[in-house]
XYZ file of C-alpha atoms in Angstrom:
108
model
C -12.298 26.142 5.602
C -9.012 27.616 4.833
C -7.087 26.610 1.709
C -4.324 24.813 3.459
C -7.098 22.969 4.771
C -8.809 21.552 1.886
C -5.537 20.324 0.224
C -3.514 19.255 3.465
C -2.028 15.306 4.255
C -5.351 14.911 5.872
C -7.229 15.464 2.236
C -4.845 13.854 0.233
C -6.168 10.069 -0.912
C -4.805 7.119 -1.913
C -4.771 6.779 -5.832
C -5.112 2.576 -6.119
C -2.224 1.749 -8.211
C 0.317 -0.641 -6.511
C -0.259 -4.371 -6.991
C 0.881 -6.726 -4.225
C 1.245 -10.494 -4.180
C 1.670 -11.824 -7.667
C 0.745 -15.277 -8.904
C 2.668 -15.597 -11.746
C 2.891 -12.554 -13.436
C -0.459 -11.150 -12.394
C -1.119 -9.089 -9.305
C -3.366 -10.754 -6.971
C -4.109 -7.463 -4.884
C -4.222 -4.282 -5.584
C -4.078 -1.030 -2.786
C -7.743 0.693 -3.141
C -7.667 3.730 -3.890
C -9.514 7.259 -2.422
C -7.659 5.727 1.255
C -6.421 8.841 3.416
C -3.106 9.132 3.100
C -2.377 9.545 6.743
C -4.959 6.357 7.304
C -2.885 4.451 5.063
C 0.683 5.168 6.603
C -0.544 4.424 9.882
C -1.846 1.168 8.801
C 1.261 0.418 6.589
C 3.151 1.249 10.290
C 0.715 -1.149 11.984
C 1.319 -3.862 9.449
C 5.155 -3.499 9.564
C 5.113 -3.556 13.790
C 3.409 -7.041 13.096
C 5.783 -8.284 10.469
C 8.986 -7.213 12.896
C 7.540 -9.185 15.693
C 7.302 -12.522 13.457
C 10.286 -12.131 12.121
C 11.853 -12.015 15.921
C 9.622 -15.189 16.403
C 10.787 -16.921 13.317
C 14.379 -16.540 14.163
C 13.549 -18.503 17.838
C 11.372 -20.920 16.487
C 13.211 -23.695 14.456
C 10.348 -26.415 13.931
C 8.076 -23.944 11.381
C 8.161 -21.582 9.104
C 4.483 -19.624 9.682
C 6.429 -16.607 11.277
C 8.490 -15.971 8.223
C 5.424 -16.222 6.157
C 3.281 -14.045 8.148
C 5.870 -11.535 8.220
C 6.341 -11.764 4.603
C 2.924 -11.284 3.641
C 2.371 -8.423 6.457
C 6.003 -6.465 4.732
C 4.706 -6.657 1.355
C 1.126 -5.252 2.223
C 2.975 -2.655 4.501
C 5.109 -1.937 1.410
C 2.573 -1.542 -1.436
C 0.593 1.166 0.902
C 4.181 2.695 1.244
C 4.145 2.749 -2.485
C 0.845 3.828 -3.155
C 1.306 6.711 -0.942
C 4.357 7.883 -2.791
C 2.978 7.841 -6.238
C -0.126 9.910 -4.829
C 2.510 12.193 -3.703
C 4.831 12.610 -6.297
C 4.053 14.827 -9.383
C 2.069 13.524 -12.362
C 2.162 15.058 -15.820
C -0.974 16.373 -16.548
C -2.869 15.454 -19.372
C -6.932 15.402 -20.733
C -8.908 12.571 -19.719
C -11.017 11.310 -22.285
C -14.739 10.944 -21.029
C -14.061 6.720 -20.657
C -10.893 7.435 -18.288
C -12.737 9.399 -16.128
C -12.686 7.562 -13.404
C -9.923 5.292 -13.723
C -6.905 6.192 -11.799
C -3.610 7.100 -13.940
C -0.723 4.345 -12.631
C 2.653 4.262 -14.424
């Protein structure tokens, strides 16, 4: 396996730190994290598709609003993956881990 290989899109993971849906002013949801990047974009595009169809649908249908919310709710988990994604690809500063943070993901 060839370097590009190891650390290309295909390698890169999710790192779990956008919340989505909020009751109050806690997060009900959370994007998991160690999800393929490319996995999640496609999903996020999947989710989005969905959402834009609804939102056609709730602007014909008068007598409900269960298009608008289904479209909501698709846009903001299409969003948070969207979000995730970028903050697993933008630069961190690095710093030490201590051995209790090992394994919990750094989110600013």
């Amino acid at each position: 396996m060839t370097e590009t290989d190891l650390h290309g899109p295909a390698n890169v993971k999710t790192i779990g730190c956008t919340p989505f849906l909020y009751d109050s002013d806690q997060a009900l949801f959370n994007v998991r994290s160690g999800i393929s990047v490319l996995d999640a974009l496609s999903q996020s595009s999947d989710l989005l598709s969905l959402a834009r169809s609804f939102t056609e649908d709730a602007a014909f249908t008068r007598d409900t609003d269960r298009h608008a919310w289904a479209a909501h709710y698709l846009t903001v988990m299409g969003k948070a993956l969207i979000d995730d994604v970028i903050q697993t690809l933008m630069p961190r500063t690095a710093r030490t881990k201590t051995e209790s943070e090992a394994e919990i993901p750094e989110c600013s």
